[in-house]
Amino acid sequence: MLAASVVPTRTAPAALSVRSIREKGATVGFDRYRYLDISLQDGIALVSMGNPVGPDFVELEHPMHTELHEIWADLAADSAVAGVVLTGTGDTFFTGPTLEALHDLITAKPNVVIGQMEEARGIVERVLDFPKPLVAAVNGPAVSIGCQLAFLSDEAVASSTARFQDTHIRLGLAAGDGGTWMWPLLIGYARARRFLLRSHPLSASDALELGLVCDVVPPDNVVAAALEIARKLTRLPAFAFRATKRALAQSLRVNALLSADASAASQMATYLTPEFIEMLKQRLGDNSAPAGSQAAGRAAQQNR
């Protein structure tokens, strides 16, 4: 998940101030989440992902990453939460940290890539294992693991401005956060090769044609449409829904067993490569890039 965004850099706002939903009937406190905004609407938790780059990005080692890893257990345990809608903020679903933030993090803490890749696998596994109805409201670009967050949900609604792309190879990194086992099952091996190897983007209409999203709506309607689907899912017989959802996910789990460890290890290894080092230098115009990248690679070798 350390793959950075190659979309135009946005100005990083302050970390989101999360609204506690405890007073509205929730049994789990969500006050500790700072990069995820959580509110409860008629039993549906609306989880909005903010900009991952805040003032403590380096110090806390990508704290939004940690929150995305932990939130699913809390949502599953909360008896007031019947279902979840996952969305982004503004005009972005999830594009990951900027290259500048990634460079700062691996320069200051070179061994961070090891824990981050382990955590990335945990995020994808927990989304796949989440037992309650989960609907993605894709309000804008979904990049790399953002695609996994969208398409491992039970259903996804896309804004007409949404697009989907895995940019790992463009950054000189192997795709290591779930794409190599998810995409072949969702769109077929040939299309998956084009999507991953060429970083080929999919528009919202492309995703609809492929059956990846159930609807494409105007940007202002995407959350409302997802909430309506989530409400419908929560009215289904709960045990039958969960059992069928778990069985449907088995083919994805089998694919993950074949590919997840190898792809994650490959992404860690590519932090050593001249291609990644040169990519940072070119994109940042920063001669210090090799030092941080080589340090990250040395840490990966030492921890194998």
CSV table of C-alpha atoms in Angstrom, one decimal:
chain,number,residue,atom,x,y,z
A,1,MET,CA,0.0,0.0,0.0
A,2,LEU,CA,3.0,2.3,0.1
A,3,ALA,CA,2.6,2.8,-3.6
A,4,ALA,CA,2.0,6.5,-4.0
A,5,SER,CA,-0.4,8.3,-6.1
A,6,VAL,CA,0.5,9.5,-9.6
A,7,VAL,CA,-2.6,11.7,-9.8
A,8,PRO,CA,-2.0,15.5,-9.5
A,9,THR,CA,-0.9,16.4,-6.0
A,10,ARG,CA,-3.6,17.8,-3.8
A,11,THR,CA,-3.1,20.2,-1.0
A,12,ALA,CA,-3.2,18.1,2.1
A,13,PRO,CA,-6.0,19.3,4.5
A,14,ALA,CA,-5.8,18.8,8.3
A,15,ALA,CA,-6.7,15.3,9.5
A,16,LEU,CA,-10.4,14.8,9.7
A,17,SER,CA,-12.1,15.3,13.0
A,18,VAL,CA,-14.1,12.2,13.5
A,19,ARG,CA,-17.7,12.5,14.8
A,20,SER,CA,-18.2,9.9,17.6
A,21,ILE,CA,-21.4,7.9,17.0
A,22,ARG,CA,-21.5,6.5,20.5
A,23,GLU,CA,-24.3,8.9,21.6
A,24,LYS,CA,-26.4,7.7,18.6
A,25,GLY,CA,-26.5,4.1,19.9
A,26,ALA,CA,-23.2,2.7,18.8
A,27,THR,CA,-21.5,0.3,21.3
A,28,VAL,CA,-18.0,0.9,20.1
A,29,GLY,CA,-16.3,4.3,20.4
A,30,PHE,CA,-14.9,5.6,17.1
A,31,ASP,CA,-13.3,8.7,18.6
A,32,ARG,CA,-9.8,7.5,18.1
A,33,TYR,CA,-10.1,7.5,14.3
A,34,ARG,CA,-8.7,10.7,12.9
A,35,TYR,CA,-8.3,10.0,9.2
A,36,LEU,CA,-11.6,8.2,8.8
A,37,ASP,CA,-14.9,10.1,9.4
A,38,ILE,CA,-17.6,7.8,10.8
A,39,SER,CA,-21.3,8.6,11.2
A,40,LEU,CA,-24.4,6.5,11.7
A,41,GLN,CA,-27.5,6.9,9.6
A,42,ASP,CA,-30.4,4.5,10.4
A,43,GLY,CA,-28.0,1.6,11.2
A,44,ILE,CA,-25.7,2.3,8.3
A,45,ALA,CA,-22.2,3.5,9.1
A,46,LEU,CA,-20.9,6.0,6.6
A,47,VAL,CA,-17.1,5.7,6.6
A,48,SER,CA,-15.4,8.6,4.7
A,49,MET,CA,-11.7,8.3,3.9
A,50,GLY,CA,-9.8,11.6,4.1
A,51,ASN,CA,-6.4,12.7,2.7
A,52,PRO,CA,-3.9,10.2,4.1
A,53,VAL,CA,-1.1,12.8,4.3
A,54,GLY,CA,-1.4,14.8,7.5
A,55,PRO,CA,1.2,16.5,9.7
A,56,ASP,CA,2.0,13.2,11.6
A,57,PHE,CA,2.3,11.1,8.4
A,58,VAL,CA,6.0,10.3,9.0
A,59,GLU,CA,6.0,10.2,12.8
A,60,LEU,CA,3.0,7.8,13.0
A,61,GLU,CA,4.0,5.8,9.8
A,62,HIS,CA,1.0,6.5,7.6
A,63,PRO,CA,-1.6,6.5,10.3
A,64,MET,CA,-4.6,6.3,7.9
A,65,HIS,CA,-3.1,2.9,6.8
A,66,THR,CA,-3.4,1.7,10.4
A,67,GLU,CA,-6.9,3.0,10.8
A,68,LEU,CA,-8.0,1.2,7.6
A,69,HIS,CA,-6.6,-2.0,9.1
A,70,GLU,CA,-8.4,-1.6,12.4
A,71,ILE,CA,-11.8,-0.2,11.5
A,72,TRP,CA,-13.3,-3.4,10.2
A,73,ALA,CA,-13.1,-5.2,13.5
A,74,ASP,CA,-14.7,-2.3,15.3
A,75,LEU,CA,-17.5,-2.0,12.7
A,76,ALA,CA,-18.1,-5.8,12.8
A,77,ALA,CA,-18.3,-5.7,16.7
A,78,ASP,CA,-20.7,-2.8,16.9
A,79,SER,CA,-24.3,-4.0,17.3
A,80,ALA,CA,-25.7,-0.6,16.2
A,81,VAL,CA,-24.0,-1.0,12.8
A,82,ALA,CA,-26.1,-3.1,10.5
A,83,GLY,CA,-24.1,-2.2,7.3
A,84,VAL,CA,-21.4,0.1,6.0
A,85,VAL,CA,-21.0,2.5,3.1
A,86,LEU,CA,-17.3,3.3,2.3
A,87,THR,CA,-16.5,6.5,0.4
A,88,GLY,CA,-13.9,9.2,0.1
A,89,THR,CA,-14.0,12.9,0.6
A,90,GLY,CA,-14.3,15.7,-1.9
A,91,ASP,CA,-13.6,14.4,-5.4
A,92,THR,CA,-11.3,11.5,-4.4
A,93,PHE,CA,-12.1,8.0,-3.3
A,94,PHE,CA,-8.6,6.8,-2.4
A,95,THR,CA,-5.3,7.5,-4.2
A,96,GLY,CA,-2.8,6.9,-1.5
A,97,PRO,CA,0.0,9.2,-0.2
A,98,THR,CA,1.8,11.6,-2.5
A,99,LEU,CA,5.3,10.7,-3.8
A,100,GLU,CA,6.7,13.5,-1.6
A,101,ALA,CA,5.2,11.9,1.5
A,102,LEU,CA,6.4,8.4,0.5
A,103,HIS,CA,9.9,9.7,0.0
A,104,ASP,CA,9.9,11.4,3.4
A,105,LEU,CA,8.6,8.3,5.1
A,106,ILE,CA,11.1,5.8,3.7
A,107,THR,CA,14.0,8.2,4.2
A,108,ALA,CA,13.2,8.8,7.8
A,109,LYS,CA,12.1,5.2,8.6
A,110,PRO,CA,13.5,2.9,6.0
A,111,ASN,CA,12.3,-0.3,7.6
A,112,VAL,CA,8.7,0.9,7.5
A,113,VAL,CA,8.0,-0.9,4.1
A,114,ILE,CA,8.0,-4.3,5.8
A,115,GLY,CA,5.3,-3.5,8.3
A,116,GLN,CA,3.3,-1.5,5.8
A,117,MET,CA,3.1,-4.4,3.3
A,118,GLU,CA,2.0,-6.8,6.1
A,119,GLU,CA,-0.6,-4.2,7.1
A,120,ALA,CA,-1.8,-3.8,3.5
A,121,ARG,CA,-2.4,-7.5,3.2
A,122,GLY,CA,-4.4,-7.3,6.5
A,123,ILE,CA,-6.5,-4.5,5.2
A,124,VAL,CA,-7.6,-6.4,2.1
A,125,GLU,CA,-8.2,-9.6,4.1
A,126,ARG,CA,-10.3,-7.8,6.6
A,127,VAL,CA,-12.4,-6.2,3.9
A,128,LEU,CA,-12.9,-9.6,2.3
A,129,ASP,CA,-13.9,-11.1,5.6
A,130,PHE,CA,-16.2,-8.3,6.8
A,131,PRO,CA,-19.5,-10.1,7.6
A,132,LYS,CA,-21.9,-7.2,7.3
A,133,PRO,CA,-23.2,-5.5,4.1
A,134,LEU,CA,-20.6,-3.3,2.6
A,135,VAL,CA,-21.2,-0.9,-0.3
A,136,ALA,CA,-18.6,1.3,-1.9
A,137,ALA,CA,-19.6,4.8,-3.0
A,138,VAL,CA,-16.7,5.6,-5.4
A,139,ASN,CA,-16.9,9.4,-5.5
A,140,GLY,CA,-13.7,9.9,-7.6
A,141,PRO,CA,-10.3,8.2,-8.5
A,142,ALA,CA,-9.6,4.9,-6.9
A,143,VAL,CA,-5.9,4.0,-7.2
A,144,SER,CA,-4.1,0.7,-6.5
A,145,ILE,CA,-5.5,-0.6,-3.1
A,146,GLY,CA,-8.4,1.9,-3.6
A,147,CYS,CA,-9.6,-0.5,-6.3
A,148,GLN,CA,-9.5,-3.4,-3.9
A,149,LEU,CA,-11.4,-1.4,-1.3
A,150,ALA,CA,-14.1,-0.7,-3.9
A,151,PHE,CA,-14.4,-4.1,-5.6
A,152,LEU,CA,-14.1,-6.3,-2.6
A,153,SER,CA,-17.2,-4.6,-1.2
A,154,ASP,CA,-20.5,-6.4,-1.8
A,155,GLU,CA,-21.6,-3.8,-4.3
A,156,ALA,CA,-20.1,-0.6,-5.7
A,157,VAL,CA,-21.7,2.6,-7.0
A,158,ALA,CA,-19.5,4.9,-9.0
A,159,SER,CA,-19.7,8.6,-9.6
A,160,SER,CA,-19.5,9.6,-13.3
A,161,THR,CA,-16.1,11.1,-12.4
A,162,ALA,CA,-14.7,7.9,-10.9
A,163,ARG,CA,-11.8,6.1,-12.5
A,164,PHE,CA,-9.9,3.0,-11.5
A,165,GLN,CA,-6.1,2.4,-11.9
A,166,ASP,CA,-3.2,0.4,-10.5
A,167,THR,CA,-0.1,2.6,-10.7
A,168,HIS,CA,2.5,0.4,-9.0
A,169,ILE,CA,4.5,-0.4,-12.2
A,170,ARG,CA,4.5,3.3,-13.2
A,171,LEU,CA,6.3,3.9,-10.0
A,172,GLY,CA,8.8,1.1,-10.5
A,173,LEU,CA,7.1,-1.1,-7.9
A,174,ALA,CA,5.5,-4.6,-8.2
A,175,ALA,CA,1.8,-4.7,-7.5
A,176,GLY,CA,1.8,-6.2,-4.0
A,177,ASP,CA,-1.5,-5.2,-2.2
A,178,GLY,CA,-4.0,-7.6,-3.7
A,179,GLY,CA,-4.4,-6.7,-7.3
A,180,THR,CA,-2.6,-9.7,-8.7
A,181,TRP,CA,-5.1,-12.1,-7.2
A,182,MET,CA,-8.3,-10.0,-7.4
A,183,TRP,CA,-8.2,-8.7,-10.9
A,184,PRO,CA,-7.9,-12.0,-12.8
A,185,LEU,CA,-11.1,-13.3,-11.1
A,186,LEU,CA,-13.0,-10.1,-11.6
A,187,ILE,CA,-12.2,-9.2,-15.2
A,188,GLY,CA,-10.3,-12.2,-16.6
A,189,TYR,CA,-6.6,-12.9,-17.0
A,190,ALA,CA,-6.1,-11.0,-20.3
A,191,ARG,CA,-7.8,-7.8,-19.1
A,192,ALA,CA,-6.0,-8.1,-15.7
A,193,ARG,CA,-2.6,-8.2,-17.5
A,194,ARG,CA,-3.5,-4.9,-19.4
A,195,PHE,CA,-4.8,-3.3,-16.2
A,196,LEU,CA,-1.8,-4.2,-14.0
A,197,LEU,CA,1.2,-4.3,-16.4
A,198,ARG,CA,0.3,-1.2,-18.4
A,199,SER,CA,-1.5,0.7,-15.5
A,200,HIS,CA,-4.4,0.9,-17.9
A,201,PRO,CA,-7.2,3.1,-16.4
A,202,LEU,CA,-10.9,2.1,-16.3
A,203,SER,CA,-13.5,4.8,-16.5
A,204,ALA,CA,-16.8,4.6,-14.5
A,205,SER,CA,-18.6,3.5,-17.7
A,206,ASP,CA,-15.9,0.8,-18.3
A,207,ALA,CA,-16.4,-0.5,-14.8
A,208,LEU,CA,-20.2,-0.6,-15.4
A,209,GLU,CA,-19.8,-2.5,-18.7
A,210,LEU,CA,-17.5,-5.0,-16.9
A,211,GLY,CA,-20.0,-5.5,-14.1
A,212,LEU,CA,-17.6,-4.1,-11.5
A,213,VAL,CA,-20.1,-1.4,-10.4
A,214,CYS,CA,-23.8,-1.7,-10.3
A,215,ASP,CA,-24.6,1.9,-11.3
A,216,VAL,CA,-23.0,5.1,-12.4
A,217,VAL,CA,-24.6,8.2,-11.0
A,218,PRO,CA,-23.9,12.0,-10.9
A,219,PRO,CA,-21.3,12.9,-8.3
A,220,ASP,CA,-23.8,14.5,-5.9
A,221,ASN,CA,-25.9,11.3,-5.8
A,222,VAL,CA,-23.2,8.6,-5.2
A,223,VAL,CA,-23.4,8.4,-1.4
A,224,ALA,CA,-27.2,8.5,-1.4
A,225,ALA,CA,-27.4,5.7,-4.0
A,226,ALA,CA,-24.9,3.6,-2.0
A,227,LEU,CA,-26.8,4.2,1.3
A,228,GLU,CA,-30.0,3.0,-0.4
A,229,ILE,CA,-28.4,-0.2,-1.6
A,230,ALA,CA,-26.9,-0.8,1.9
A,231,ARG,CA,-30.3,-0.4,3.5
A,232,LYS,CA,-31.7,-3.0,1.1
A,233,LEU,CA,-28.9,-5.4,1.9
A,234,THR,CA,-29.5,-5.1,5.7
A,235,ARG,CA,-33.1,-6.1,5.2
A,236,LEU,CA,-32.2,-9.4,3.8
A,237,PRO,CA,-32.1,-12.5,6.2
A,238,ALA,CA,-28.9,-11.9,8.0
A,239,PHE,CA,-27.6,-15.5,8.4
A,240,ALA,CA,-28.3,-16.4,4.8
A,241,PHE,CA,-26.6,-13.2,3.6
A,242,ARG,CA,-23.4,-13.8,5.7
A,243,ALA,CA,-23.1,-17.4,4.8
A,244,THR,CA,-23.5,-16.8,1.1
A,245,LYS,CA,-21.1,-13.9,1.2
A,246,ARG,CA,-18.5,-16.0,3.0
A,247,ALA,CA,-18.9,-18.8,0.4
A,248,LEU,CA,-18.7,-16.4,-2.5
A,249,ALA,CA,-15.4,-15.1,-1.2
A,250,GLN,CA,-13.7,-18.5,-1.1
A,251,SER,CA,-12.5,-18.3,-4.7
A,252,LEU,CA,-10.8,-15.0,-3.9
A,253,ARG,CA,-9.2,-16.5,-0.8
A,254,VAL,CA,-7.8,-19.4,-2.8
A,255,ASN,CA,-6.4,-16.9,-5.4
A,256,ALA,CA,-4.9,-14.9,-2.5
A,257,LEU,CA,-3.1,-18.0,-1.2
A,258,LEU,CA,-1.5,-18.5,-4.6
A,259,SER,CA,-0.4,-14.9,-5.1
A,260,ALA,CA,-0.6,-12.6,-2.0
A,261,ASP,CA,2.7,-13.5,-0.3
A,262,ALA,CA,4.7,-13.6,-3.5
A,263,SER,CA,3.4,-10.2,-4.7
A,264,ALA,CA,3.9,-8.5,-1.4
A,265,ALA,CA,7.5,-9.8,-1.2
A,266,SER,CA,8.1,-8.6,-4.8
A,267,GLN,CA,6.8,-5.1,-3.9
A,268,MET,CA,9.2,-5.0,-1.0
A,269,ALA,CA,12.1,-6.1,-3.2
A,270,THR,CA,11.4,-3.5,-5.8
A,271,TYR,CA,12.3,-0.8,-3.3
A,272,LEU,CA,15.9,-1.9,-4.0
A,273,THR,CA,15.7,-1.6,-7.8
A,274,PRO,CA,17.4,1.2,-9.8
A,275,GLU,CA,14.0,1.7,-11.6
A,276,PHE,CA,12.3,2.8,-8.4
A,277,ILE,CA,15.2,4.9,-7.3
A,278,GLU,CA,15.3,6.6,-10.7
A,279,MET,CA,11.5,7.1,-10.7
A,280,LEU,CA,11.7,9.0,-7.4
A,281,LYS,CA,14.5,11.1,-8.7
A,282,GLN,CA,12.7,12.0,-11.9
A,283,ARG,CA,9.3,12.7,-10.4
A,284,LEU,CA,10.6,14.7,-7.4
A,285,GLY,CA,13.7,16.2,-9.0
A,286,ASP,CA,15.4,15.2,-5.7
A,287,ASN,CA,19.0,13.9,-5.6
A,288,SER,CA,18.4,12.6,-2.1
A,289,ALA,CA,15.9,9.9,-3.3
A,290,PRO,CA,18.5,7.1,-3.7
A,291,ALA,CA,19.6,7.3,-0.1
A,292,GLY,CA,16.2,6.8,1.3
A,293,SER,CA,15.3,4.1,-1.2
A,294,GLN,CA,18.5,2.2,-0.8
A,295,ALA,CA,18.0,2.4,3.0
A,296,ALA,CA,14.5,0.9,2.6
A,297,GLY,CA,15.9,-1.9,0.6
A,298,ARG,CA,18.7,-2.7,3.1
A,299,ALA,CA,16.0,-2.9,5.8
A,300,ALA,CA,14.0,-5.3,3.8
A,301,GLN,CA,17.0,-7.5,3.3
A,302,GLN,CA,17.9,-7.5,7.0
A,303,ASN,CA,14.4,-8.6,8.0
A,304,ARG,CA,14.0,-11.5,5.6
